[in-house]
């Protein structure tokens, strides 16, 4: 069973930055497509960013140009660098994993990001 543990969330002022981390355990990390989703209060969960094992990426429209996703396969870790944060970025950020060639997915418990002055 795959476990995903997020960290790095917190309170930040508008225009600030945070680096979120997600460590995966219990499986071969290279067999998973990794990503981040977020869920603002009262809204639906939405894509933040996704990355393949080869490093190909895609981003949600609301974060493109401000966020950068990366992964370190040797450390079983996926990151998202969040820059120029806005109040509307306030959300619970969830780590996501999908096993290649299957429909099996996993979710982390989430880490809170609050952008406020």
mmCIF file of N, CA, C and O in Angstrom, residues 29-116:
data_model
loop_
_atom_site.group_PDB
_atom_site.id
_atom_site.type_symbol
_atom_site.label_atom_id
_atom_site.label_comp_id
_atom_site.label_asym_id
_atom_site.label_seq_id
_atom_site.Cartn_x
_atom_site.Cartn_y
_atom_site.Cartn_z
ATOM 1 N N UNK A 29 8.649 4.037 -6.586
ATOM 2 C CA UNK A 29 8.247 5.395 -6.921
ATOM 3 C C UNK A 29 8.248 5.641 -8.421
ATOM 4 O O UNK A 29 7.410 6.404 -8.931
ATOM 5 N N UNK A 30 9.167 5.039 -9.143
ATOM 6 C CA UNK A 30 9.277 5.265 -10.574
ATOM 7 C C UNK A 30 8.101 4.699 -11.359
ATOM 8 O O UNK A 30 7.945 5.023 -12.547
ATOM 9 N N UNK A 31 7.273 3.891 -10.740
ATOM 10 C CA UNK A 31 6.101 3.333 -11.395
ATOM 11 C C UNK A 31 4.869 4.221 -11.250
ATOM 12 O O UNK A 31 3.770 3.807 -11.633
ATOM 13 N N UNK A 32 5.036 5.442 -10.750
ATOM 14 C CA UNK A 32 3.900 6.311 -10.478
ATOM 15 C C UNK A 32 4.047 7.665 -11.150
ATOM 16 O O UNK A 32 5.120 8.273 -11.142
ATOM 17 N N UNK A 33 2.960 8.103 -11.731
ATOM 18 C CA UNK A 33 2.795 9.486 -12.124
ATOM 19 C C UNK A 33 2.381 10.267 -10.880
ATOM 20 O O UNK A 33 1.441 9.868 -10.179
ATOM 21 N N UNK A 34 3.063 11.371 -10.605
ATOM 22 C CA UNK A 34 2.858 12.120 -9.374
ATOM 23 C C UNK A 34 2.298 13.501 -9.668
ATOM 24 O O UNK A 34 2.526 14.071 -10.735
ATOM 25 N N UNK A 35 1.588 14.035 -8.679
ATOM 26 C CA UNK A 35 1.052 15.367 -8.878
ATOM 27 C C UNK A 35 0.525 16.002 -7.614
ATOM 28 O O UNK A 35 0.609 15.438 -6.511
ATOM 29 N N UNK A 36 0.015 17.209 -7.807
ATOM 30 C CA UNK A 36 -0.608 17.979 -6.743
ATOM 31 C C UNK A 36 -1.967 18.487 -7.194
ATOM 32 O O UNK A 36 -2.126 18.966 -8.323
ATOM 33 N N UNK A 37 -2.937 18.377 -6.310
ATOM 34 C CA UNK A 37 -4.234 18.995 -6.453
ATOM 35 C C UNK A 37 -4.464 19.894 -5.246
ATOM 36 O O UNK A 37 -3.750 19.796 -4.240
ATOM 37 N N UNK A 38 -5.450 20.759 -5.359
ATOM 38 C CA UNK A 38 -5.801 21.600 -4.220
ATOM 39 C C UNK A 38 -7.312 21.765 -4.145
ATOM 40 O O UNK A 38 -8.015 21.628 -5.146
ATOM 41 N N UNK A 39 -7.790 22.076 -2.951
ATOM 42 C CA UNK A 39 -9.211 22.287 -2.732
ATOM 43 C C UNK A 39 -9.398 23.528 -1.856
ATOM 44 O O UNK A 39 -9.179 23.471 -0.641
ATOM 45 N N UNK A 40 -9.796 24.653 -2.467
ATOM 46 C CA UNK A 40 -10.101 25.844 -1.677
ATOM 47 C C UNK A 40 -11.359 25.619 -0.843
ATOM 48 O O UNK A 40 -12.185 24.757 -1.175
ATOM 49 N N UNK A 41 -11.539 26.408 0.212
ATOM 50 C CA UNK A 41 -12.744 26.250 1.035
ATOM 51 C C UNK A 41 -14.010 26.409 0.209
ATOM 52 O O UNK A 41 -14.167 27.378 -0.535
ATOM 53 N N UNK A 42 -14.914 25.450 0.321
ATOM 54 C CA UNK A 42 -16.187 25.514 -0.363
ATOM 55 C C UNK A 42 -16.152 25.259 -1.854
ATOM 56 O O UNK A 42 -17.186 25.415 -2.514
ATOM 57 N N UNK A 43 -14.996 24.864 -2.400
ATOM 58 C CA UNK A 43 -14.871 24.643 -3.834
ATOM 59 C C UNK A 43 -14.410 23.220 -4.129
ATOM 60 O O UNK A 43 -14.017 22.476 -3.226
ATOM 61 N N UNK A 44 -14.468 22.853 -5.396
ATOM 62 C CA UNK A 44 -14.069 21.522 -5.820
ATOM 63 C C UNK A 44 -12.549 21.402 -5.900
ATOM 64 O O UNK A 44 -11.835 22.385 -6.094
ATOM 65 N N UNK A 45 -12.085 20.178 -5.773
ATOM 66 C CA UNK A 45 -10.665 19.906 -5.935
ATOM 67 C C UNK A 45 -10.253 20.152 -7.389
ATOM 68 O O UNK A 45 -10.969 19.784 -8.323
ATOM 69 N N UNK A 46 -9.086 20.776 -7.573
ATOM 70 C CA UNK A 46 -8.626 21.113 -8.906
ATOM 71 C C UNK A 46 -7.152 20.758 -9.073
ATOM 72 O O UNK A 46 -6.385 20.720 -8.110
ATOM 73 N N UNK A 47 -6.771 20.532 -10.322
ATOM 74 C CA UNK A 47 -5.386 20.211 -10.634
ATOM 75 C C UNK A 47 -4.483 21.406 -10.392
ATOM 76 O O UNK A 47 -4.772 22.520 -10.821
ATOM 77 N N UNK A 48 -3.360 21.162 -9.721
ATOM 78 C CA UNK A 48 -2.288 22.141 -9.614
ATOM 79 C C UNK A 48 -1.201 21.829 -10.638
ATOM 80 O O UNK A 48 -0.864 22.663 -11.477
ATOM 81 N N UNK A 49 -0.649 20.625 -10.567
ATOM 82 C CA UNK A 49 0.433 20.239 -11.458
ATOM 83 C C UNK A 49 0.584 18.732 -11.454
ATOM 84 O O UNK A 49 0.226 18.057 -10.482
ATOM 85 N N UNK A 50 1.153 18.208 -12.545
ATOM 86 C CA UNK A 50 1.396 16.779 -12.674
ATOM 87 C C UNK A 50 2.760 16.580 -13.314
ATOM 88 O O UNK A 50 3.199 17.397 -14.132
ATOM 89 N N UNK A 51 3.429 15.487 -12.955
ATOM 90 C CA UNK A 51 4.738 15.189 -13.519
ATOM 91 C C UNK A 51 4.883 13.690 -13.729
ATOM 92 O O UNK A 51 4.513 12.890 -12.872
ATOM 93 N N UNK A 52 5.421 13.301 -14.887
ATOM 94 C CA UNK A 52 5.684 11.904 -15.180
ATOM 95 C C UNK A 52 7.041 11.503 -14.630
ATOM 96 O O UNK A 52 7.836 12.336 -14.189
ATOM 97 N N UNK A 53 7.333 10.225 -14.702
ATOM 98 C CA UNK A 53 8.625 9.754 -14.210
ATOM 99 C C UNK A 53 9.779 10.260 -15.055
ATOM 100 O O UNK A 53 10.918 10.294 -14.584
ATOM 101 N N UNK A 54 9.501 10.652 -16.297
ATOM 102 C CA UNK A 54 10.514 11.193 -17.187
ATOM 103 C C UNK A 54 10.660 12.707 -17.072
ATOM 104 O O UNK A 54 11.504 13.301 -17.751
ATOM 105 N N UNK A 55 9.839 13.333 -16.242
ATOM 106 C CA UNK A 55 9.955 14.760 -16.021
ATOM 107 C C UNK A 55 9.049 15.636 -16.850
ATOM 108 O O UNK A 55 9.171 16.869 -16.799
ATOM 109 N N UNK A 56 8.147 15.056 -17.621
ATOM 110 C CA UNK A 56 7.172 15.854 -18.359
ATOM 111 C C UNK A 56 6.123 16.396 -17.401
ATOM 112 O O UNK A 56 5.662 15.687 -16.501
ATOM 113 N N UNK A 57 5.733 17.648 -17.597
ATOM 114 C CA UNK A 57 4.855 18.325 -16.654
ATOM 115 C C UNK A 57 3.651 18.944 -17.340
ATOM 116 O O UNK A 57 3.679 19.246 -18.530
ATOM 117 N N UNK A 58 2.596 19.136 -16.571
ATOM 118 C CA UNK A 58 1.486 19.971 -16.976
ATOM 119 C C UNK A 58 0.929 20.661 -15.747
ATOM 120 O O UNK A 58 1.068 20.173 -14.625
ATOM 121 N N UNK A 59 0.287 21.827 -15.982
ATOM 122 C CA UNK A 59 -0.156 22.687 -14.899
ATOM 123 C C UNK A 59 -1.592 23.121 -15.100
ATOM 124 O O UNK A 59 -2.058 23.268 -16.232
ATOM 125 N N UNK A 60 -2.256 23.350 -13.983
ATOM 126 C CA UNK A 60 -3.553 23.980 -14.058
ATOM 127 C C UNK A 60 -3.428 25.421 -14.525
ATOM 128 O O UNK A 60 -2.424 26.089 -14.268
ATOM 129 N N UNK A 61 -4.463 25.899 -15.209
ATOM 130 C CA UNK A 61 -4.405 27.246 -15.776
ATOM 131 C C UNK A 61 -4.188 28.318 -14.714
ATOM 132 O O UNK A 61 -3.532 29.334 -14.968
ATOM 133 N N UNK A 62 -4.718 28.121 -13.528
ATOM 134 C CA UNK A 62 -4.654 29.144 -12.497
ATOM 135 C C UNK A 62 -3.267 29.310 -11.892
ATOM 136 O O UNK A 62 -3.000 30.325 -11.242
ATOM 137 N N UNK A 63 -2.384 28.338 -12.084
ATOM 138 C CA UNK A 63 -1.051 28.389 -11.475
ATOM 139 C C UNK A 63 0.073 28.426 -12.500
ATOM 140 O O UNK A 63 1.236 28.625 -12.118
ATOM 141 N N UNK A 64 -0.241 28.241 -13.765
ATOM 142 C CA UNK A 64 0.784 28.210 -14.800
ATOM 143 C C UNK A 64 1.606 29.494 -14.789
ATOM 144 O O UNK A 64 1.057 30.597 -14.763
ATOM 145 N N UNK A 65 2.924 29.329 -14.803
ATOM 146 C CA UNK A 65 3.826 30.463 -14.770
ATOM 147 C C UNK A 65 4.255 30.873 -13.382
ATOM 148 O O UNK A 65 5.218 31.638 -13.244
ATOM 149 N N UNK A 66 3.576 30.390 -12.352
ATOM 150 C CA UNK A 66 3.910 30.732 -10.972
ATOM 151 C C UNK A 66 4.415 29.536 -10.178
ATOM 152 O O UNK A 66 5.220 29.707 -9.264
ATOM 153 N N UNK A 67 3.928 28.346 -10.496
ATOM 154 C CA UNK A 67 4.294 27.130 -9.754
ATOM 155 C C UNK A 67 5.180 26.246 -10.617
ATOM 156 O O UNK A 67 5.057 26.223 -11.848
ATOM 157 N N UNK A 68 6.045 25.470 -9.965
ATOM 158 C CA UNK A 68 6.912 24.530 -10.649
ATOM 159 C C UNK A 68 6.911 23.203 -9.906
ATOM 160 O O UNK A 68 7.206 23.166 -8.708
ATOM 161 N N UNK A 69 6.591 22.126 -10.619
ATOM 162 C CA UNK A 69 6.609 20.795 -10.027
ATOM 163 C C UNK A 69 7.908 20.092 -10.420
ATOM 164 O O UNK A 69 8.425 20.284 -11.519
ATOM 165 N N UNK A 70 8.421 19.278 -9.507
ATOM 166 C CA UNK A 70 9.617 18.498 -9.771
ATOM 167 C C UNK A 70 9.554 17.215 -8.955
ATOM 168 O O UNK A 70 8.732 17.082 -8.046
ATOM 169 N N UNK A 71 10.419 16.268 -9.292
ATOM 170 C CA UNK A 71 10.474 15.028 -8.521
ATOM 171 C C UNK A 71 11.910 14.553 -8.411
ATOM 172 O O UNK A 71 12.744 14.801 -9.291
ATOM 173 N N UNK A 72 12.185 13.877 -7.309
ATOM 174 C CA UNK A 72 13.473 13.269 -7.049
ATOM 175 C C UNK A 72 13.211 11.788 -6.838
ATOM 176 O O UNK A 72 12.796 11.370 -5.756
ATOM 177 N N UNK A 73 13.427 11.001 -7.880
ATOM 178 C CA UNK A 73 13.087 9.587 -7.810
ATOM 179 C C UNK A 73 13.936 8.829 -6.789
ATOM 180 O O UNK A 73 13.478 7.850 -6.210
ATOM 181 N N UNK A 74 15.158 9.286 -6.567
ATOM 182 C CA UNK A 74 16.022 8.639 -5.589
ATOM 183 C C UNK A 74 15.536 8.844 -4.166
ATOM 184 O O UNK A 74 15.869 8.057 -3.277
ATOM 185 N N UNK A 75 14.763 9.902 -3.938
ATOM 186 C CA UNK A 75 14.256 10.215 -2.609
ATOM 187 C C UNK A 75 12.759 9.945 -2.482
ATOM 188 O O UNK A 75 12.170 10.257 -1.442
ATOM 189 N N UNK A 76 12.150 9.388 -3.508
ATOM 190 C CA UNK A 76 10.713 9.100 -3.509
ATOM 191 C C UNK A 76 9.894 10.336 -3.163
ATOM 192 O O UNK A 76 8.902 10.260 -2.422
ATOM 193 N N UNK A 77 10.278 11.470 -3.712
ATOM 194 C CA UNK A 77 9.684 12.740 -3.320
ATOM 195 C C UNK A 77 9.278 13.561 -4.534
ATOM 196 O O UNK A 77 10.015 13.628 -5.524
ATOM 197 N N UNK A 78 8.114 14.186 -4.429
ATOM 198 C CA UNK A 78 7.663 15.152 -5.418
ATOM 199 C C UNK A 78 7.487 16.493 -4.714
ATOM 200 O O UNK A 78 7.066 16.546 -3.551
ATOM 201 N N UNK A 79 7.832 17.568 -5.417
ATOM 202 C CA UNK A 79 7.779 18.911 -4.868
ATOM 203 C C UNK A 79 6.919 19.805 -5.753
ATOM 204 O O UNK A 79 6.766 19.564 -6.946
ATOM 205 N N UNK A 80 6.385 20.840 -5.156
ATOM 206 C CA UNK A 80 5.869 21.947 -5.940
ATOM 207 C C UNK A 80 6.349 23.241 -5.299
ATOM 208 O O UNK A 80 6.138 23.468 -4.106
ATOM 209 N N UNK A 81 7.047 24.048 -6.102
ATOM 210 C CA UNK A 81 7.486 25.367 -5.686
ATOM 211 C C UNK A 81 6.402 26.357 -6.066
ATOM 212 O O UNK A 81 6.064 26.484 -7.243
ATOM 213 N N UNK A 82 5.845 27.020 -5.072
ATOM 214 C CA UNK A 82 4.754 27.965 -5.298
ATOM 215 C C UNK A 82 5.291 29.374 -5.118
ATOM 216 O O UNK A 82 5.771 29.737 -4.045
ATOM 217 N N UNK A 83 5.192 30.191 -6.181
ATOM 218 C CA UNK A 83 5.708 31.550 -6.177
ATOM 219 C C UNK A 83 4.594 32.552 -6.434
ATOM 220 O O UNK A 83 3.558 32.224 -7.014
ATOM 221 N N UNK A 84 4.848 33.789 -6.016
ATOM 222 C CA UNK A 84 3.894 34.878 -6.216
ATOM 223 C C UNK A 84 2.490 34.461 -5.775
ATOM 224 O O UNK A 84 1.517 34.597 -6.514
ATOM 225 N N UNK A 85 2.406 33.974 -4.559
ATOM 226 C CA UNK A 85 1.140 33.447 -4.062
ATOM 227 C C UNK A 85 0.097 34.539 -3.912
ATOM 228 O O UNK A 85 0.405 35.675 -3.540
ATOM 229 N N UNK A 86 -1.137 34.172 -4.199
ATOM 230 C CA UNK A 86 -2.281 35.061 -4.129
ATOM 231 C C UNK A 86 -3.276 34.524 -3.109
ATOM 232 O O UNK A 86 -3.283 33.332 -2.820
ATOM 233 N N UNK A 87 -4.140 35.395 -2.568
ATOM 234 C CA UNK A 87 -5.148 34.898 -1.623
ATOM 235 C C UNK A 87 -5.983 33.752 -2.178
ATOM 236 O O UNK A 87 -6.356 32.846 -1.414
ATOM 237 N N UNK A 88 -6.264 33.760 -3.472
ATOM 238 C CA UNK A 88 -7.055 32.694 -4.067
ATOM 239 C C UNK A 88 -6.314 31.366 -4.163
ATOM 240 O O UNK A 88 -6.910 30.353 -4.528
ATOM 241 N N UNK A 89 -5.016 31.352 -3.843
ATOM 242 C CA UNK A 89 -4.274 30.103 -3.747
ATOM 243 C C UNK A 89 -4.508 29.388 -2.419
ATOM 244 O O UNK A 89 -4.042 28.256 -2.247
ATOM 245 N N UNK A 90 -5.181 30.041 -1.493
ATOM 246 C CA UNK A 90 -5.481 29.420 -0.207
ATOM 247 C C UNK A 90 -6.296 28.153 -0.414
ATOM 248 O O UNK A 90 -7.361 28.180 -1.044
ATOM 249 N N UNK A 91 -5.794 27.034 0.109
ATOM 250 C CA UNK A 91 -6.440 25.748 -0.105
ATOM 251 C C UNK A 91 -5.703 24.681 0.687
ATOM 252 O O UNK A 91 -4.594 24.904 1.182
ATOM 253 N N UNK A 92 -6.327 23.517 0.774
ATOM 254 C CA UNK A 92 -5.621 22.321 1.190
ATOM 255 C C UNK A 92 -5.003 21.705 -0.052
ATOM 256 O O UNK A 92 -5.701 21.465 -1.041
ATOM 257 N N UNK A 93 -3.708 21.472 -0.005
ATOM 258 C CA UNK A 93 -2.975 20.917 -1.136
ATOM 259 C C UNK A 93 -2.733 19.431 -0.894
ATOM 260 O O UNK A 93 -2.195 19.038 0.141
ATOM 261 N N UNK A 94 -3.119 18.609 -1.875
ATOM 262 C CA UNK A 94 -3.058 17.161 -1.758
ATOM 263 C C UNK A 94 -2.057 16.570 -2.739
ATOM 264 O O UNK A 94 -2.059 16.911 -3.930
ATOM 265 N N UNK A 95 -1.249 15.675 -2.257
ATOM 266 C CA UNK A 95 -0.369 14.888 -3.105
ATOM 267 C C UNK A 95 -1.150 13.745 -3.742
ATOM 268 O O UNK A 95 -2.053 13.173 -3.116
ATOM 269 N N UNK A 96 -0.782 13.405 -4.974
ATOM 270 C CA UNK A 96 -1.498 12.423 -5.783
ATOM 271 C C UNK A 96 -0.505 11.488 -6.458
ATOM 272 O O UNK A 96 0.562 11.917 -6.903
ATOM 273 N N UNK A 97 -0.872 10.218 -6.542
ATOM 274 C CA UNK A 97 -0.054 9.233 -7.236
ATOM 275 C C UNK A 97 -0.942 8.307 -8.038
ATOM 276 O O UNK A 97 -1.984 7.863 -7.549
ATOM 277 N N UNK A 98 -0.534 8.027 -9.270
ATOM 278 C CA UNK A 98 -1.231 7.060 -10.114
ATOM 279 C C UNK A 98 -0.236 6.022 -10.606
ATOM 280 O O UNK A 98 0.779 6.373 -11.213
ATOM 281 N N UNK A 99 -0.557 4.760 -10.372
ATOM 282 C CA UNK A 99 0.309 3.691 -10.844
ATOM 283 C C UNK A 99 0.203 3.557 -12.358
ATOM 284 O O UNK A 99 -0.905 3.515 -12.914
ATOM 285 N N UNK A 100 1.334 3.483 -13.037
ATOM 286 C CA UNK A 100 1.357 3.423 -14.492
ATOM 287 C C UNK A 100 0.631 2.189 -14.992
ATOM 288 O O UNK A 100 0.706 1.114 -14.385
ATOM 289 N N UNK A 101 -0.084 2.376 -16.096
ATOM 290 C CA UNK A 101 -0.782 1.300 -16.799
ATOM 291 C C UNK A 101 -1.948 0.724 -16.008
ATOM 292 O O UNK A 101 -2.441 -0.358 -16.333
ATOM 293 N N UNK A 102 -2.399 1.430 -15.004
ATOM 294 C CA UNK A 102 -3.548 1.054 -14.201
ATOM 295 C C UNK A 102 -4.388 2.283 -13.913
ATOM 296 O O UNK A 102 -4.026 3.407 -14.262
ATOM 297 N N UNK A 103 -5.524 2.063 -13.255
ATOM 298 C CA UNK A 103 -6.345 3.159 -12.760
ATOM 299 C C UNK A 103 -6.216 3.318 -11.247
ATOM 300 O O UNK A 103 -7.024 4.020 -10.629
ATOM 301 N N UNK A 104 -5.219 2.711 -10.657
ATOM 302 C CA UNK A 104 -5.012 2.770 -9.218
ATOM 303 C C UNK A 104 -4.413 4.116 -8.833
ATOM 304 O O UNK A 104 -3.377 4.519 -9.374
ATOM 305 N N UNK A 105 -5.049 4.803 -7.902
ATOM 306 C CA UNK A 105 -4.584 6.103 -7.442
ATOM 307 C C UNK A 105 -4.530 6.155 -5.923
ATOM 308 O O UNK A 105 -5.211 5.396 -5.225
ATOM 309 N N UNK A 106 -3.720 7.087 -5.422
ATOM 310 C CA UNK A 106 -3.574 7.320 -3.994
ATOM 311 C C UNK A 106 -3.556 8.818 -3.731
ATOM 312 O O UNK A 106 -3.125 9.609 -4.577
ATOM 313 N N UNK A 107 -3.999 9.176 -2.536
ATOM 314 C CA UNK A 107 -4.027 10.567 -2.100
ATOM 315 C C UNK A 107 -3.384 10.707 -0.734
ATOM 316 O O UNK A 107 -3.542 9.847 0.133
ATOM 317 N N UNK A 108 -2.683 11.811 -0.544
ATOM 318 C CA UNK A 108 -2.198 12.159 0.773
ATOM 319 C C UNK A 108 -3.288 12.805 1.612
ATOM 320 O O UNK A 108 -4.411 13.026 1.159
ATOM 321 N N UNK A 109 -2.951 13.125 2.853
ATOM 322 C CA UNK A 109 -3.905 13.724 3.772
ATOM 323 C C UNK A 109 -4.070 15.220 3.571
ATOM 324 O O UNK A 109 -5.052 15.802 4.024
ATOM 325 N N UNK A 110 -3.134 15.849 2.904
ATOM 326 C CA UNK A 110 -3.223 17.263 2.603
ATOM 327 C C UNK A 110 -2.394 18.124 3.537
ATOM 328 O O UNK A 110 -2.139 17.762 4.680
ATOM 329 N N UNK A 111 -1.990 19.280 3.028
ATOM 330 C CA UNK A 111 -1.308 20.286 3.821
ATOM 331 C C UNK A 111 -1.919 21.643 3.514
ATOM 332 O O UNK A 111 -2.179 21.978 2.358
ATOM 333 N N UNK A 112 -2.178 22.422 4.557
ATOM 334 C CA UNK A 112 -2.884 23.687 4.410
ATOM 335 C C UNK A 112 -1.928 24.791 3.975
ATOM 336 O O UNK A 112 -0.878 24.984 4.583
ATOM 337 N N UNK A 113 -2.328 25.520 2.937
ATOM 338 C CA UNK A 113 -1.643 26.737 2.513
ATOM 339 C C UNK A 113 -2.619 27.891 2.659
ATOM 340 O O UNK A 113 -3.711 27.864 2.086
ATOM 341 N N UNK A 114 -2.234 28.896 3.431
ATOM 342 C CA UNK A 114 -3.060 30.071 3.636
ATOM 343 C C UNK A 114 -2.283 31.305 3.202
ATOM 344 O O UNK A 114 -1.185 31.558 3.717
ATOM 345 N N UNK A 115 -2.847 32.061 2.275
ATOM 346 C CA UNK A 115 -2.220 33.271 1.752
ATOM 347 C C UNK A 115 -3.042 34.460 2.231
ATOM 348 O O UNK A 115 -4.187 34.650 1.798
ATOM 349 N N UNK A 116 -2.468 35.238 3.115
ATOM 350 C CA UNK A 116 -3.206 36.339 3.731
ATOM 351 C C UNK A 116 -2.237 37.377 4.265
ATOM 352 O O UNK A 116 -1.147 37.047 4.732
#
